[in-house]
CSV table of C-alpha atoms in Angstrom, one decimal:
chain,number,residue,atom,x,y,z
Z,1089,MET,CA,69.4,35.3,-5.0
Z,1090,LEU,CA,66.9,37.7,-3.5
Z,1091,LEU,CA,63.9,36.5,-1.5
Z,1092,PHE,CA,61.7,39.5,-2.1
Z,1093,SER,CA,60.2,40.2,-5.6
Z,1094,LEU,CA,57.1,42.0,-4.4
Z,1095,PRO,CA,55.0,42.5,-7.5
Z,1096,ILE,CA,55.0,38.8,-8.6
Z,1097,VAL,CA,54.8,37.3,-5.1
Z,1098,LEU,CA,52.1,39.7,-3.9
Z,1099,ALA,CA,50.0,39.1,-7.1
Z,1100,PHE,CA,50.0,35.3,-6.5
Z,1101,SER,CA,49.3,35.9,-2.8
Z,1102,LEU,CA,46.3,37.9,-3.6
Z,1103,LEU,CA,44.9,35.3,-5.9
Z,1104,ALA,CA,45.5,32.5,-3.4
Z,1105,PHE,CA,43.8,34.5,-0.7
Z,1106,CYS,CA,40.8,35.6,-2.7
Z,1107,PHE,CA,40.0,32.3,-4.3
Z,1108,PRO,CA,39.7,29.5,-1.7
Z,1109,PRO,CA,40.4,26.0,-3.0
Z,1110,ASP,CA,37.9,23.4,-4.1
Z,1111,SER,CA,34.2,23.8,-3.4
Z,1112,ARG,CA,34.6,27.1,-1.5
Z,1113,ALA,CA,35.7,28.8,-4.7
Z,1114,GLN,CA,32.3,28.2,-6.3
Z,1115,SER,CA,30.5,30.1,-3.6
Z,1116,VAL,CA,33.0,33.0,-3.7
Z,1117,ILE,CA,33.2,33.5,-7.5
Z,1118,PRO,CA,29.7,35.0,-7.9
Z,1119,THR,CA,30.4,37.5,-5.2
Z,1120,LEU,CA,33.4,38.8,-7.2
Z,1121,ALA,CA,31.0,40.1,-9.8
Z,1122,SER,CA,29.8,42.9,-7.5
Z,1123,ALA,CA,32.8,43.3,-5.2
Z,1124,ILE,CA,36.4,42.5,-6.0
Z,1125,CYS,CA,38.0,40.7,-3.1
Z,1126,GLU,CA,38.3,43.2,-0.3
Z,1127,LEU,CA,41.6,42.5,1.2
Z,1128,ARG,CA,43.5,44.1,4.0
Z,1129,PRO,CA,47.2,43.4,4.1
Z,1130,SER,CA,47.9,40.5,6.5
Z,1131,CYS,CA,50.3,40.9,9.3
Z,1132,GLU,CA,53.0,39.0,7.4
Z,1133,ASP,CA,52.4,41.2,4.3
Z,1134,ARG,CA,53.0,44.3,6.4
Z,1135,CYS,CA,56.2,42.7,7.8
Z,1136,ARG,CA,57.3,41.8,4.3
Z,1137,GLU,CA,56.6,45.3,3.1
Z,1138,HIS,CA,58.6,46.8,6.0
Z,1139,SER,CA,61.5,44.5,5.3
Z,1140,GLU,CA,61.5,45.3,1.6
Z,1141,LYS,CA,61.6,49.0,2.4
Z,1142,ARG,CA,64.6,48.3,4.6
Z,1143,PHE,CA,66.2,46.3,1.7
Z,1144,LYS,CA,65.7,49.1,-0.8
Z,1145,ARG,CA,67.3,51.7,1.6
Z,1146,CYS,CA,70.2,49.3,2.2
Z,1147,VAL,CA,70.8,48.9,-1.6
Z,1148,GLU,CA,70.5,52.7,-2.1
Z,1149,ARG,CA,73.3,53.1,0.4
Z,1150,ALA,CA,75.4,51.1,-2.1
Z,1151,GLU,CA,75.8,48.1,0.3
Z,1152,GLU,CA,76.3,44.6,-0.9
Z,1153,PRO,CA,72.9,43.2,-2.2
Z,1154,GLU,CA,73.5,39.8,-0.5
Z,1155,ALA,CA,74.1,41.5,2.9
Z,1156,CYS,CA,71.0,43.7,2.4
Z,1157,ALA,CA,68.9,40.6,1.6
Z,1158,GLU,CA,70.2,38.8,4.7
Z,1159,ARG,CA,69.4,41.8,6.8
Z,1160,ALA,CA,65.9,42.2,5.3
Z,1161,ARG,CA,65.2,38.5,5.9
Z,1162,ALA,CA,66.2,38.9,9.6
Z,1163,ILE,CA,63.9,42.0,9.9
Z,1164,PHE,CA,61.0,40.0,8.3
Z,1165,VAL,CA,61.5,37.1,10.6
Z,1166,ALA,CA,61.7,39.2,13.8
Z,1167,CYS,CA,58.7,41.3,12.7
Z,1168,SER,CA,56.5,38.3,11.9
Z,1169,GLU,CA,57.4,36.4,15.0
Z,1170,GLU,CA,56.9,39.4,17.3
Z,1171,ASN,CA,53.7,40.7,15.8
Z,1172,CYS,CA,51.9,38.0,13.9
Z,1173,GLN,CA,51.4,35.2,16.4
Z,1174,ARG,CA,48.4,36.6,18.2
Z,1175,ASP,CA,44.7,36.5,17.5
Z,1176,PRO,CA,43.9,39.2,14.9
Z,1177,ASP,CA,40.1,39.0,15.6
Z,1178,CYS,CA,40.7,40.0,19.2
Z,1179,LYS,CA,42.6,43.1,18.2
Z,1180,ARG,CA,40.0,44.0,15.7
Z,1181,ARG,CA,37.4,43.8,18.4
Z,1182,CYS,CA,39.5,46.1,20.6
Z,1183,ARG,CA,39.7,48.5,17.7
Z,1184,GLY,CA,36.0,48.5,17.3
Z,1185,HIS,CA,35.5,49.0,21.0
Z,1186,ALA,CA,37.9,51.9,20.9
Z,1187,ARG,CA,36.1,53.5,17.9
Z,1188,ALA,CA,32.7,53.2,19.7
Z,1189,PHE,CA,34.2,54.7,22.8
Z,1190,ARG,CA,35.6,57.7,20.8
Z,1191,ARG,CA,32.3,58.2,19.1
Z,1192,HIS,CA,30.4,58.2,22.4
Z,1193,CYS,CA,33.0,60.5,23.9
Z,1194,VAL,CA,32.6,63.1,21.1
Z,1195,GLU,CA,28.8,62.9,21.2
Z,1196,GLU,CA,29.0,63.8,24.9
Z,1197,GLY,CA,30.7,67.1,23.9
Z,1198,HIS,CA,34.3,66.3,24.8
Z,1199,ALA,CA,37.2,67.6,22.6
Z,1200,ARG,CA,38.0,65.3,19.7
Z,1201,ILE,CA,41.7,65.3,20.4
Z,1202,ALA,CA,41.1,64.3,24.0
Z,1203,CYS,CA,38.6,61.6,22.9
Z,1204,THR,CA,41.1,60.2,20.4
Z,1205,GLU,CA,43.8,60.0,23.1
Z,1206,ARG,CA,41.4,58.3,25.5
Z,1207,ALA,CA,40.3,55.9,22.8
Z,1208,ARG,CA,43.9,54.9,22.1
Z,1209,ALA,CA,44.4,54.2,25.8
Z,1210,VAL,CA,41.2,52.1,25.8
Z,1211,ARG,CA,42.4,50.1,22.8
Z,1212,ARG,CA,45.8,49.5,24.4
Z,1213,VAL,CA,44.4,48.3,27.7
Z,1214,CYS,CA,41.9,46.1,25.8
Z,1215,VAL,CA,44.7,44.4,23.8
Z,1216,GLU,CA,46.9,43.9,26.8
Z,1217,GLU,CA,44.2,42.4,28.9
Z,1218,LYS,CA,42.1,40.5,26.3
Z,1219,CYS,CA,44.4,39.6,23.4
Z,1220,GLU,CA,47.8,39.0,25.0
Z,1221,PRO,CA,47.9,36.3,27.7
Z,1222,GLU,CA,50.4,36.9,30.4
Z,1223,PRO,CA,53.7,35.7,28.9
Z,1224,THR,CA,55.9,33.3,30.7
Z,1225,CYS,CA,59.3,34.4,31.9
Z,1226,GLU,CA,61.0,32.7,28.9
Z,1227,GLU,CA,58.6,34.3,26.5
Z,1228,ARG,CA,59.4,37.7,27.9
Z,1229,CYS,CA,63.1,37.0,27.4
Z,1230,LYS,CA,62.4,35.8,23.9
Z,1231,LEU,CA,60.5,39.0,23.1
Z,1232,HIS,CA,63.4,41.2,24.5
Z,1233,SER,CA,65.9,39.3,22.4
Z,1234,ARG,CA,63.8,39.7,19.2
Z,1235,GLN,CA,63.5,43.4,19.8
Z,1236,PHE,CA,67.3,43.6,20.3
Z,1237,LEU,CA,67.8,41.6,17.0
Z,1238,ARG,CA,65.5,43.9,15.1
Z,1239,ARG,CA,67.2,47.1,16.4
Z,1240,CYS,CA,70.6,45.6,15.7
Z,1241,VAL,CA,70.0,44.7,12.1
Z,1242,GLU,CA,68.1,47.9,11.4
Z,1243,GLU,CA,71.2,49.9,12.6
Z,1244,GLY,CA,73.2,48.1,10.0
Z,1245,ASP,CA,75.2,45.6,12.0
Z,1246,ASP,CA,76.1,42.2,10.6
Z,1247,PRO,CA,73.0,40.0,10.8
Z,1248,LEU,CA,75.0,36.9,11.9
Z,1249,ALA,CA,76.6,38.9,14.7
Z,1250,CYS,CA,73.2,40.3,15.7
Z,1251,THR,CA,71.7,36.8,15.8
Z,1252,GLU,CA,74.5,35.5,18.0
Z,1253,ALA,CA,74.2,38.5,20.3
Z,1254,ALA,CA,70.5,38.1,20.6
Z,1255,GLU,CA,70.8,34.4,21.4
Z,1256,ALA,CA,73.4,35.2,24.1
Z,1257,GLN,CA,71.1,37.9,25.5
Z,1258,PHE,CA,68.2,35.4,25.6
Z,1259,ALA,CA,70.3,32.8,27.4
Z,1260,SER,CA,71.5,35.3,29.9
Z,1261,CYS,CA,68.0,36.6,30.6
Z,1262,VAL,CA,66.7,33.1,31.2
Z,1263,GLU,CA,69.5,32.3,33.5
Z,1264,GLU,CA,69.2,35.5,35.5
Z,1265,ARG,CA,65.5,35.9,35.7
Z,1266,CYS,CA,63.7,32.6,34.9
Z,1267,GLN,CA,65.7,30.2,37.0
Z,1268,LEU,CA,65.3,32.2,40.2
Z,1269,CYS,CA,63.2,29.5,41.7
Z,1270,LEU,CA,65.5,26.6,41.1
Z,1271,CYS,CA,66.8,26.7,44.7
Z,1272,PRO,CA,69.3,24.4,46.4
Z,1273,GLN,CA,67.5,22.0,48.7
Z,1274,VAL,CA,69.5,23.3,51.7
Z,1275,PHE,CA,67.7,23.8,55.0
Z,1276,ASP,CA,68.9,27.2,56.3
Z,1277,PRO,CA,65.7,28.8,57.4
Z,1278,VAL,CA,64.9,32.5,57.2
Z,1279,CYS,CA,61.9,34.6,58.3
Z,1280,GLY,CA,60.3,36.7,55.6
Z,1281,VAL,CA,58.7,40.1,56.2
Z,1282,ASP,CA,55.3,38.4,55.5
Z,1283,GLY,CA,55.7,36.4,58.7
Z,1284,ASN,CA,56.3,33.1,56.9
Z,1285,SER,CA,59.4,31.0,57.3
Z,1286,TYR,CA,61.3,29.8,54.2
Z,1287,ASP,CA,63.7,26.9,53.9
Z,1288,ASN,CA,66.5,29.3,52.7
Z,1289,VAL,CA,67.1,32.8,51.3
Z,1290,CYS,CA,66.5,31.5,47.7
Z,1291,PHE,CA,63.0,30.3,48.5
Z,1292,ALA,CA,62.1,33.6,50.1
Z,1293,ARG,CA,63.5,35.5,47.0
Z,1294,CYS,CA,61.4,33.2,44.8
Z,1295,ALA,CA,58.3,34.2,46.7
Z,1296,ARG,CA,59.3,37.8,46.2
Z,1297,VAL,CA,59.5,38.3,49.9
Z,1298,GLU,CA,62.2,40.3,51.7
Z,1299,VAL,CA,64.1,38.4,54.5
Z,1300,ALA,CA,63.4,39.9,57.9
Z,1301,HIS,CA,66.0,37.9,59.8
Z,1302,GLU,CA,67.9,34.6,59.7
Z,1303,GLY,CA,66.2,31.6,61.4
Z,1304,PRO,CA,62.5,30.7,61.4
Z,1305,CYS,CA,59.9,33.3,62.3
Z,1306,GLU,CA,59.0,33.6,66.0
Z,1307,GLY,CA,56.3,31.3,67.1
Z,1308,GLY,CA,57.7,28.5,64.9
Z,1309,CYS,CA,55.3,25.6,64.3
Z,1310,GLU,CA,52.2,24.6,66.1
Z,1311,CYS,CA,51.7,21.3,64.3
Z,1312,ASN,CA,53.2,19.2,61.5
Z,1313,ARG,CA,51.4,21.1,58.7
Z,1314,ASP,CA,53.5,24.2,59.6
Z,1315,CYS,CA,56.7,22.3,58.7
Z,1316,PRO,CA,58.2,21.2,55.4
Z,1317,ASP,CA,57.0,17.7,54.3
Z,1318,THR,CA,60.2,16.0,55.4
Z,1319,GLN,CA,60.1,17.5,59.0
Z,1320,VAL,CA,57.9,17.3,62.0
Z,1321,CYS,CA,56.9,19.8,64.7
Z,1322,ARG,CA,58.8,19.0,67.9
Z,1323,GLU,CA,59.0,20.6,71.3
Z,1324,LYS,CA,59.5,24.4,71.6
Z,1325,GLY,CA,57.6,24.8,68.3
Z,1326,ALA,CA,60.5,24.0,66.1
Z,1327,CYS,CA,60.4,22.1,62.8
Z,1328,GLN,CA,63.0,19.4,62.9
Z,1329,PRO,CA,63.9,16.3,60.9
Z,1330,PRO,CA,62.5,13.1,62.3
Z,1331,CYS,CA,65.0,11.3,64.5
Z,1332,GLY,CA,67.5,14.1,63.8
Z,1333,LEU,CA,67.8,13.2,60.1
Z,1334,LEU,CA,67.5,15.9,57.4
Z,1335,CYS,CA,66.2,14.7,54.1
Z,1336,PHE,CA,65.2,17.0,51.2
Z,1337,VAL,CA,62.9,14.6,49.2
Z,1338,ALA,CA,60.2,12.6,50.8
Z,1339,ASP,CA,61.0,8.9,50.5
Z,1340,PRO,CA,58.4,7.2,52.8
Z,1341,VAL,CA,58.8,3.6,53.9
Z,1342,CYS,CA,56.7,1.4,56.1
Z,1343,GLY,CA,58.5,0.2,59.2
Z,1344,SER,CA,58.2,-3.1,60.9
Z,1345,ASP,CA,56.4,-1.3,63.7
Z,1346,GLY,CA,53.6,-0.2,61.3
Z,1347,VAL,CA,54.8,3.4,61.3
Z,1348,THR,CA,55.6,5.4,58.1
Z,1349,TYR,CA,59.1,6.9,58.1
Z,1350,ILE,CA,59.3,9.9,55.8
Z,1351,CYS,CA,63.0,9.9,55.3
Z,1352,GLY,CA,63.2,6.3,54.1
Z,1353,GLU,CA,65.4,3.4,55.3
Z,1354,GLN,CA,67.7,5.6,57.4
Z,1355,ASP,CA,64.8,7.2,59.2
Z,1356,ALA,CA,63.5,3.7,60.1
Z,1357,ALA,CA,66.9,2.5,61.1
Z,1358,CYS,CA,67.5,5.3,63.5
Z,1359,HIS,CA,64.3,4.3,65.3
Z,1360,GLY,CA,65.6,0.7,65.5
Z,1361,VAL,CA,63.1,-0.8,63.1
Z,1362,SER,CA,63.4,-2.6,59.8
Z,1363,VAL,CA,61.6,-1.8,56.6
Z,1364,LEU,CA,58.5,-3.8,55.6
Z,1365,HIS,CA,58.0,-2.2,52.2
Z,1366,ASN,CA,58.6,1.0,50.3
Z,1367,GLY,CA,55.8,3.6,50.5
Z,1368,PRO,CA,53.7,4.6,53.5
Z,1369,CYS,CA,52.0,2.1,55.8
Z,1370,ALA,CA,48.3,1.7,55.8
Z,1371,PRO,CA,47.1,4.6,58.1
Z,1372,VAL,CA,46.1,2.3,61.0
Z,1373,CYS,CA,47.1,2.9,64.7
Z,1374,ARG,CA,46.1,1.9,68.2
Z,1375,GLU,CA,47.6,4.7,70.2
Z,1376,ASP,CA,49.5,7.9,69.6
Z,1377,GLY,CA,52.8,6.1,69.9
Z,1378,ASP,CA,52.0,4.3,66.7
Z,1379,CYS,CA,52.0,7.5,64.7
Z,1380,HIS,CA,54.8,9.8,63.6
Z,1381,VAL,CA,56.0,12.5,66.0
Z,1382,GLY,CA,53.4,15.2,66.1
Z,1383,ALA,CA,50.5,13.1,64.9
Z,1384,LEU,CA,47.7,11.6,67.0
Z,1385,CYS,CA,45.7,8.4,66.8
Z,1386,ASN,CA,42.0,8.9,66.3
Z,1387,ASP,CA,40.3,6.3,68.5
Z,1388,SER,CA,37.2,5.9,66.4
Z,1389,SER,CA,38.8,5.6,62.9
Z,1390,GLU,CA,42.2,4.3,64.1
Z,1391,LEU,CA,43.9,6.7,61.7
Z,1392,CYS,CA,46.9,8.8,62.3
Z,1393,THR,CA,45.9,12.5,62.1
Z,1394,ASP,CA,47.6,15.8,62.4
Z,1395,PRO,CA,46.2,17.9,65.3
Z,1396,CYS,CA,45.7,20.8,62.9
Z,1397,GLY,CA,43.5,18.8,60.6
Z,1398,CYS,CA,45.9,17.1,58.2
Z,1399,ALA,CA,44.1,13.8,57.9
Z,1400,ASP,CA,45.7,10.5,57.2
Z,1401,PHE,CA,49.1,11.8,58.3
Z,1402,CYS,CA,50.7,8.4,57.7
Z,1403,GLY,CA,50.6,8.8,53.9
Z,1404,SER,CA,48.4,11.4,52.2
Z,1405,CYS,CA,50.3,14.4,53.4
Z,1406,ILE,CA,53.7,13.6,52.0
Z,1407,CYS,CA,54.2,16.0,49.1
Z,1408,LEU,CA,57.1,16.3,46.6
Z,1409,GLN,CA,59.6,19.0,47.5
Z,1410,VAL,CA,58.7,21.1,44.4
Z,1411,PHE,CA,58.6,24.9,44.9
Z,1412,ASP,CA,55.5,26.0,42.9
Z,1413,PRO,CA,54.0,28.5,45.4
Z,1414,VAL,CA,50.2,29.0,45.7
Z,1415,CYS,CA,48.2,31.4,47.8
Z,1416,ALA,CA,45.5,29.7,49.8
Z,1417,ALA,CA,42.2,30.9,51.3
Z,1418,ASP,CA,43.7,31.3,54.7
Z,1419,GLY,CA,46.1,34.0,53.4
Z,1420,ARG,CA,49.2,31.9,53.6
Z,1421,THR,CA,51.6,30.9,50.9
Z,1422,TYR,CA,52.2,27.2,50.5
Z,1423,GLY,CA,55.1,25.6,48.7
Z,1424,ASN,CA,52.8,23.9,46.2
Z,1425,ALA,CA,49.2,22.8,45.8
Z,1426,CYS,CA,49.8,19.5,47.5
Z,1427,GLU,CA,50.8,21.3,50.7
Z,1428,ALA,CA,47.7,23.4,50.6
Z,1429,ARG,CA,45.5,20.3,50.2
Z,1430,CYS,CA,47.3,18.7,53.1
Z,1431,ALA,CA,46.3,21.6,55.2
Z,1432,HIS,CA,42.7,21.3,54.0
Z,1433,VAL,CA,42.9,24.8,52.6
Z,1434,GLU,CA,41.5,25.8,49.2
Z,1435,VAL,CA,43.9,27.3,46.7
Z,1436,VAL,CA,42.9,30.9,45.7
Z,1437,ARG,CA,45.4,31.5,43.0
Z,1438,PRO,CA,48.9,30.4,41.8
Z,1439,GLY,CA,51.8,32.4,43.1
Z,1440,PRO,CA,52.6,33.7,46.6
Z,1441,CYS,CA,50.1,35.7,48.7
Z,1442,GLU,CA,50.6,39.4,49.0
Z,1443,PRO,CA,52.7,40.4,52.0
Z,1444,HIS,CA,50.7,41.5,55.1
Z,1445,PRO,CA,50.5,45.3,55.5
């Protein structure tokens, strides 16, 4: 059974489109006396027409009607999904803008052919910038797989085989390109060409930064905010795990000495204290020794603070180890927005900062 009987389906489609249901029809009917419904083919109508042309060509080549219908159906689905999901009003506005540009260009005495080409470029840029939001990585993979599917079926290959190949291509694209930033939580620091240290090569690659050399960048840390959340800045400007422990996910506990231990029960135990409760201690201190390594006790507020300005070090600056880089106002890339907030720096935009020239 064929899906596409154009004259009947299109006739009913026109009626349904021209006569809105219920009360709206009453206001439209008088208008039809002077102007029969002015209808431009919708995006899906154009895709349907395109698929029917492909179907007819297929039948004319004496191929099996069922196979031709299946191929036409796949072409229609790929066409409508690829082209009919965006805002048509936006594209119409871009067309109008391009027409106005061309008219003005001709009025200024430029050659019509040149004006037409420039107007096309204006329209293309308008659509790309205004009508098509930046696709996600998976959306780009999906678009590529749809384009592959369309080409495959148009070339006459088996629709089922084309679909399976497109699905495999989509899965491969996602695995190779979209999971780049799912890095192992292994601390094997490298220095990027942007002057920032990264936990490992994978994190540098995620930030689109080339590795300058193994090991942290020269200069190391100056204070705790220069280190990952689960490490502190020790002597010689090196980020190290507290008490020699290396934990990859912050699991703070409050020790019996009133100090917050970032790496949980083991961290507290290696300092010879028991755990009072899970979660950070109230940020109260009497002297620097009451604070974690690298933090200082503010005499007036009795709060543990980071010398670099990371306030309330005993709790509020413990962030999840989630790599979702942001570029901050100080020109540095932070692992996520929480890390930037800890450093009291405003986030300028998502994604890593541009490398230093």
